[in-house]
Amino acid sequence: MNDPIKFYRSKLTLTTQQGNIAYYYNELMYVIYENAYCWLYFSDGKSYNVDVPLKYIMENIPQQPFFKCNRKEIINLCYYKEYQEYPSTVVLENEKTFKLSARNITPFKKKKAGLYRLSPLCPKCYDCPENETCSDFQMFCLPHKPVTQEEIDER
């Protein structure tokens, strides 16, 4: 039997009843674990369910810019719109909201502060000062300077 999902350097491939479907990581908006399936939601509005644990997906997708909000949800920070302090929720560009668990609030702020704004249409960061010399061969820039606590609090 084929694996329901395969991970590569810059994309993932889903095995569905209709055949294999490939997406780049920057097209994956979020993942929700529900009823023993992971539902993957993409920027083209399509969603697919795969029979794998959320932990498996989290271990295989790139560290940047994905973030695990709670036990059931992973978001792509490329699509981040805003953070609402009370209740602790993250809103994506499509207005979908995700609840942050209490222990993930500070890690979320640190991770968000360390990422440059990314274009979901292009693998290059459009406001990264070093986008021409970026050494990250995935599609996401890593921070080019250490992030201070003041920068975290500002965002």
PDB file of C-alpha atoms in Angstrom:
ATOM      1  CA  MET A   1       0.000   0.000   0.000  1.00  0.00           C
ATOM      2  CA  ASN A   2       1.214   3.514  -0.808  1.00  0.00           C
ATOM      3  CA  ASP A   3       1.919   6.057   1.900  1.00  0.00           C
ATOM      4  CA  PRO A   4      -0.973   8.541   2.085  1.00  0.00           C
ATOM      5  CA  ILE A   5       1.502  11.434   2.239  1.00  0.00           C
ATOM      6  CA  LYS A   6       5.145  11.805   1.216  1.00  0.00           C
ATOM      7  CA  PHE A   7       7.460  14.645   2.135  1.00  0.00           C
ATOM      8  CA  TYR A   8      10.184  16.044  -0.116  1.00  0.00           C
ATOM      9  CA  ARG A   9      12.594  18.948   0.049  1.00  0.00           C
ATOM     10  CA  SER A  10      10.153  21.632  -1.089  1.00  0.00           C
ATOM     11  CA  LYS A  11       6.820  19.874  -1.510  1.00  0.00           C
ATOM     12  CA  LEU A  12       4.556  17.121  -0.266  1.00  0.00           C
ATOM     13  CA  THR A  13       2.615  14.554  -2.244  1.00  0.00           C
ATOM     14  CA  LEU A  14      -0.784  13.211  -1.214  1.00  0.00           C
ATOM     15  CA  THR A  15      -2.116   9.876  -2.420  1.00  0.00           C
ATOM     16  CA  THR A  16      -5.860  10.146  -2.973  1.00  0.00           C
ATOM     17  CA  GLN A  17      -8.470   8.050  -4.737  1.00  0.00           C
ATOM     18  CA  GLN A  18      -8.010  10.292  -7.763  1.00  0.00           C
ATOM     19  CA  GLY A  19      -4.216   9.750  -7.819  1.00  0.00           C
ATOM     20  CA  ASN A  20      -1.192  11.632  -6.504  1.00  0.00           C
ATOM     21  CA  ILE A  21      -1.462  15.364  -5.840  1.00  0.00           C
ATOM     22  CA  ALA A  22       1.597  17.529  -5.177  1.00  0.00           C
ATOM     23  CA  TYR A  23       1.708  20.853  -3.340  1.00  0.00           C
ATOM     24  CA  TYR A  24       4.553  23.110  -2.307  1.00  0.00           C
ATOM     25  CA  TYR A  25       4.843  23.643   1.442  1.00  0.00           C
ATOM     26  CA  ASN A  26       4.038  27.345   1.090  1.00  0.00           C
ATOM     27  CA  GLU A  27       0.624  26.352  -0.321  1.00  0.00           C
ATOM     28  CA  LEU A  28      -0.305  24.460   2.867  1.00  0.00           C
ATOM     29  CA  MET A  29      -2.261  26.922   5.010  1.00  0.00           C
ATOM     30  CA  TYR A  30      -3.124  24.747   8.015  1.00  0.00           C
ATOM     31  CA  VAL A  31      -3.664  21.221   9.281  1.00  0.00           C
ATOM     32  CA  ILE A  32      -6.441  20.073  11.621  1.00  0.00           C
ATOM     33  CA  TYR A  33      -6.474  16.692  13.335  1.00  0.00           C
ATOM     34  CA  GLU A  34     -10.044  15.416  13.609  1.00  0.00           C
ATOM     35  CA  ASN A  35     -11.561  11.949  14.048  1.00  0.00           C
ATOM     36  CA  ALA A  36      -8.223  10.143  13.558  1.00  0.00           C
ATOM     37  CA  TYR A  37      -7.512  11.978  10.292  1.00  0.00           C
ATOM     38  CA  CYS A  38      -5.397  14.982   9.460  1.00  0.00           C
ATOM     39  CA  TRP A  39      -7.175  17.452   7.227  1.00  0.00           C
ATOM     40  CA  LEU A  40      -4.772  19.518   5.121  1.00  0.00           C
ATOM     41  CA  TYR A  41      -6.102  22.855   3.845  1.00  0.00           C
ATOM     42  CA  PHE A  42      -4.403  24.551   0.910  1.00  0.00           C
ATOM     43  CA  SER A  43      -4.354  28.075  -0.484  1.00  0.00           C
ATOM     44  CA  ASP A  44      -6.349  27.046  -3.563  1.00  0.00           C
ATOM     45  CA  GLY A  45      -9.317  26.290  -1.274  1.00  0.00           C
ATOM     46  CA  LYS A  46      -8.992  22.517  -1.520  1.00  0.00           C
ATOM     47  CA  SER A  47      -8.657  20.196   1.467  1.00  0.00           C
ATOM     48  CA  TYR A  48      -7.669  16.565   1.786  1.00  0.00           C
ATOM     49  CA  ASN A  49      -7.714  14.106   4.643  1.00  0.00           C
ATOM     50  CA  VAL A  50      -4.889  11.670   5.298  1.00  0.00           C
ATOM     51  CA  ASP A  51      -4.749   8.794   7.746  1.00  0.00           C
ATOM     52  CA  VAL A  52      -1.618   9.865   9.648  1.00  0.00           C
ATOM     53  CA  PRO A  53      -1.104  11.336  13.114  1.00  0.00           C
ATOM     54  CA  LEU A  54      -0.518  15.066  13.511  1.00  0.00           C
ATOM     55  CA  LYS A  55       2.860  14.290  15.068  1.00  0.00           C
ATOM     56  CA  TYR A  56       3.970  12.614  11.832  1.00  0.00           C
ATOM     57  CA  ILE A  57       3.143  15.716   9.814  1.00  0.00           C
ATOM     58  CA  MET A  58       4.812  18.035  12.323  1.00  0.00           C
ATOM     59  CA  GLU A  59       7.996  15.949  12.242  1.00  0.00           C
ATOM     60  CA  ASN A  60       8.169  15.999   8.438  1.00  0.00           C
ATOM     61  CA  ILE A  61       7.221  19.521   7.379  1.00  0.00           C
ATOM     62  CA  PRO A  62       9.845  22.291   7.507  1.00  0.00           C
ATOM     63  CA  GLN A  63      10.329  23.950  10.902  1.00  0.00           C
ATOM     64  CA  GLN A  64       9.874  27.366   9.317  1.00  0.00           C
ATOM     65  CA  PRO A  65       7.183  28.759   9.159  1.00  0.00           C
ATOM     66  CA  PHE A  66       4.841  26.090  10.539  1.00  0.00           C
ATOM     67  CA  PHE A  67       3.662  26.271  14.139  1.00  0.00           C
ATOM     68  CA  LYS A  68       1.647  23.836  16.252  1.00  0.00           C
ATOM     69  CA  CYS A  69      -1.019  25.926  18.020  1.00  0.00           C
ATOM     70  CA  ASN A  70      -2.437  23.157  20.174  1.00  0.00           C
ATOM     71  CA  ARG A  71      -2.921  19.384  20.162  1.00  0.00           C
ATOM     72  CA  LYS A  72      -5.042  19.466  17.013  1.00  0.00           C
ATOM     73  CA  GLU A  73      -3.866  22.321  14.790  1.00  0.00           C
ATOM     74  CA  ILE A  74      -0.794  23.384  12.814  1.00  0.00           C
ATOM     75  CA  ILE A  75      -0.703  26.711  10.982  1.00  0.00           C
ATOM     76  CA  ASN A  76       1.521  28.182   8.287  1.00  0.00           C
ATOM     77  CA  LEU A  77       2.736  31.593   9.412  1.00  0.00           C
ATOM     78  CA  CYS A  78       2.962  32.718   5.768  1.00  0.00           C
ATOM     79  CA  TYR A  79      -0.786  33.253   6.068  1.00  0.00           C
ATOM     80  CA  TYR A  80      -0.690  34.942   9.483  1.00  0.00           C
ATOM     81  CA  LYS A  81      -2.880  38.038   9.725  1.00  0.00           C
ATOM     82  CA  GLU A  82      -3.116  38.929  13.418  1.00  0.00           C
ATOM     83  CA  TYR A  83      -2.770  37.751  16.972  1.00  0.00           C
ATOM     84  CA  GLN A  84      -5.597  38.424  19.414  1.00  0.00           C
ATOM     85  CA  GLU A  85      -4.453  38.579  23.015  1.00  0.00           C
ATOM     86  CA  TYR A  86      -7.798  37.695  24.634  1.00  0.00           C
ATOM     87  CA  PRO A  87      -8.614  34.954  23.960  1.00  0.00           C
ATOM     88  CA  SER A  88      -5.203  33.833  22.709  1.00  0.00           C
ATOM     89  CA  THR A  89      -5.999  33.216  19.071  1.00  0.00           C
ATOM     90  CA  VAL A  90      -4.228  33.513  15.743  1.00  0.00           C
ATOM     91  CA  VAL A  91      -6.147  34.719  12.709  1.00  0.00           C
ATOM     92  CA  LEU A  92      -5.046  33.726   9.216  1.00  0.00           C
ATOM     93  CA  GLU A  93      -5.610  35.736   6.035  1.00  0.00           C
ATOM     94  CA  ASN A  94      -8.723  33.682   5.238  1.00  0.00           C
ATOM     95  CA  GLU A  95     -10.181  34.789   8.638  1.00  0.00           C
ATOM     96  CA  LYS A  96      -9.897  31.270  10.089  1.00  0.00           C
ATOM     97  CA  THR A  97      -9.013  31.475  13.796  1.00  0.00           C
ATOM     98  CA  PHE A  98      -6.896  29.069  15.836  1.00  0.00           C
ATOM     99  CA  LYS A  99      -6.751  28.863  19.614  1.00  0.00           C
ATOM    100  CA  LEU A 100      -3.267  28.842  21.128  1.00  0.00           C
ATOM    101  CA  SER A 101      -2.753  26.577  24.106  1.00  0.00           C
ATOM    102  CA  ALA A 102      -1.439  28.403  27.171  1.00  0.00           C
ATOM    103  CA  ARG A 103       2.010  26.840  26.871  1.00  0.00           C
ATOM    104  CA  ASN A 104       2.320  27.839  23.206  1.00  0.00           C
ATOM    105  CA  ILE A 105       1.693  31.585  23.549  1.00  0.00           C
ATOM    106  CA  THR A 106       5.311  32.585  24.262  1.00  0.00           C
ATOM    107  CA  PRO A 107       6.813  30.172  21.692  1.00  0.00           C
ATOM    108  CA  PHE A 108       4.371  31.563  19.124  1.00  0.00           C
ATOM    109  CA  LYS A 109       5.426  35.148  19.811  1.00  0.00           C
ATOM    110  CA  LYS A 110       9.096  34.210  19.561  1.00  0.00           C
ATOM    111  CA  LYS A 111       8.643  32.316  16.324  1.00  0.00           C
ATOM    112  CA  LYS A 112       6.513  35.033  14.741  1.00  0.00           C
ATOM    113  CA  ALA A 113       9.035  37.712  15.699  1.00  0.00           C
ATOM    114  CA  GLY A 114      11.800  35.683  14.076  1.00  0.00           C
ATOM    115  CA  LEU A 115      10.154  35.327  10.678  1.00  0.00           C
ATOM    116  CA  TYR A 116      10.061  37.821   7.893  1.00  0.00           C
ATOM    117  CA  ARG A 117       6.751  38.419   6.147  1.00  0.00           C
ATOM    118  CA  LEU A 118       6.509  35.861   3.382  1.00  0.00           C
ATOM    119  CA  SER A 119       4.677  35.926   0.108  1.00  0.00           C
ATOM    120  CA  PRO A 120       2.485  32.851  -0.304  1.00  0.00           C
ATOM    121  CA  LEU A 121       2.797  33.207  -4.084  1.00  0.00           C
ATOM    122  CA  CYS A 122       6.569  33.289  -4.237  1.00  0.00           C
ATOM    123  CA  PRO A 123       9.228  31.389  -2.337  1.00  0.00           C
ATOM    124  CA  LYS A 124      11.268  34.597  -1.902  1.00  0.00           C
ATOM    125  CA  CYS A 125      10.615  36.844   1.066  1.00  0.00           C
ATOM    126  CA  TYR A 126       9.560  40.210  -0.252  1.00  0.00           C
ATOM    127  CA  ASP A 127      10.748  42.377   2.617  1.00  0.00           C
ATOM    128  CA  CYS A 128      13.726  40.361   3.794  1.00  0.00           C
ATOM    129  CA  PRO A 129      16.833  42.595   3.623  1.00  0.00           C
ATOM    130  CA  GLU A 130      18.976  39.640   2.575  1.00  0.00           C
ATOM    131  CA  ASN A 131      16.612  37.820   0.236  1.00  0.00           C
ATOM    132  CA  GLU A 132      19.186  37.618  -2.563  1.00  0.00           C
ATOM    133  CA  THR A 133      21.770  35.931  -0.319  1.00  0.00           C
ATOM    134  CA  CYS A 134      19.443  33.787   1.789  1.00  0.00           C
ATOM    135  CA  SER A 135      20.944  30.365   2.394  1.00  0.00           C
ATOM    136  CA  ASP A 136      17.655  28.645   3.208  1.00  0.00           C
ATOM    137  CA  PHE A 137      16.945  26.354   0.273  1.00  0.00           C
ATOM    138  CA  GLN A 138      13.420  25.623   1.445  1.00  0.00           C
ATOM    139  CA  MET A 139      11.067  28.440   0.681  1.00  0.00           C
ATOM    140  CA  PHE A 140      11.219  30.329   3.931  1.00  0.00           C
ATOM    141  CA  CYS A 141      13.785  32.759   5.276  1.00  0.00           C
ATOM    142  CA  LEU A 142      15.221  32.233   8.691  1.00  0.00           C
ATOM    143  CA  PRO A 143      15.892  35.260  10.862  1.00  0.00           C
ATOM    144  CA  HIS A 144      19.115  37.012   9.892  1.00  0.00           C
ATOM    145  CA  LYS A 145      19.669  38.595  13.288  1.00  0.00           C
ATOM    146  CA  PRO A 146      18.891  37.588  16.864  1.00  0.00           C
ATOM    147  CA  VAL A 147      15.430  38.555  18.055  1.00  0.00           C
ATOM    148  CA  THR A 148      15.232  40.648  21.209  1.00  0.00           C
ATOM    149  CA  GLN A 149      12.482  40.478  23.832  1.00  0.00           C
ATOM    150  CA  GLU A 150      11.442  44.050  22.884  1.00  0.00           C
ATOM    151  CA  GLU A 151      10.834  42.971  19.279  1.00  0.00           C
ATOM    152  CA  ILE A 152       8.744  40.056  20.479  1.00  0.00           C
ATOM    153  CA  ASP A 153       6.632  42.328  22.704  1.00  0.00           C
ATOM    154  CA  GLU A 154       6.135  44.865  19.874  1.00  0.00           C
ATOM    155  CA  ARG A 155       4.647  42.268  17.565  1.00  0.00           C
TER     156      ARG A 155
END
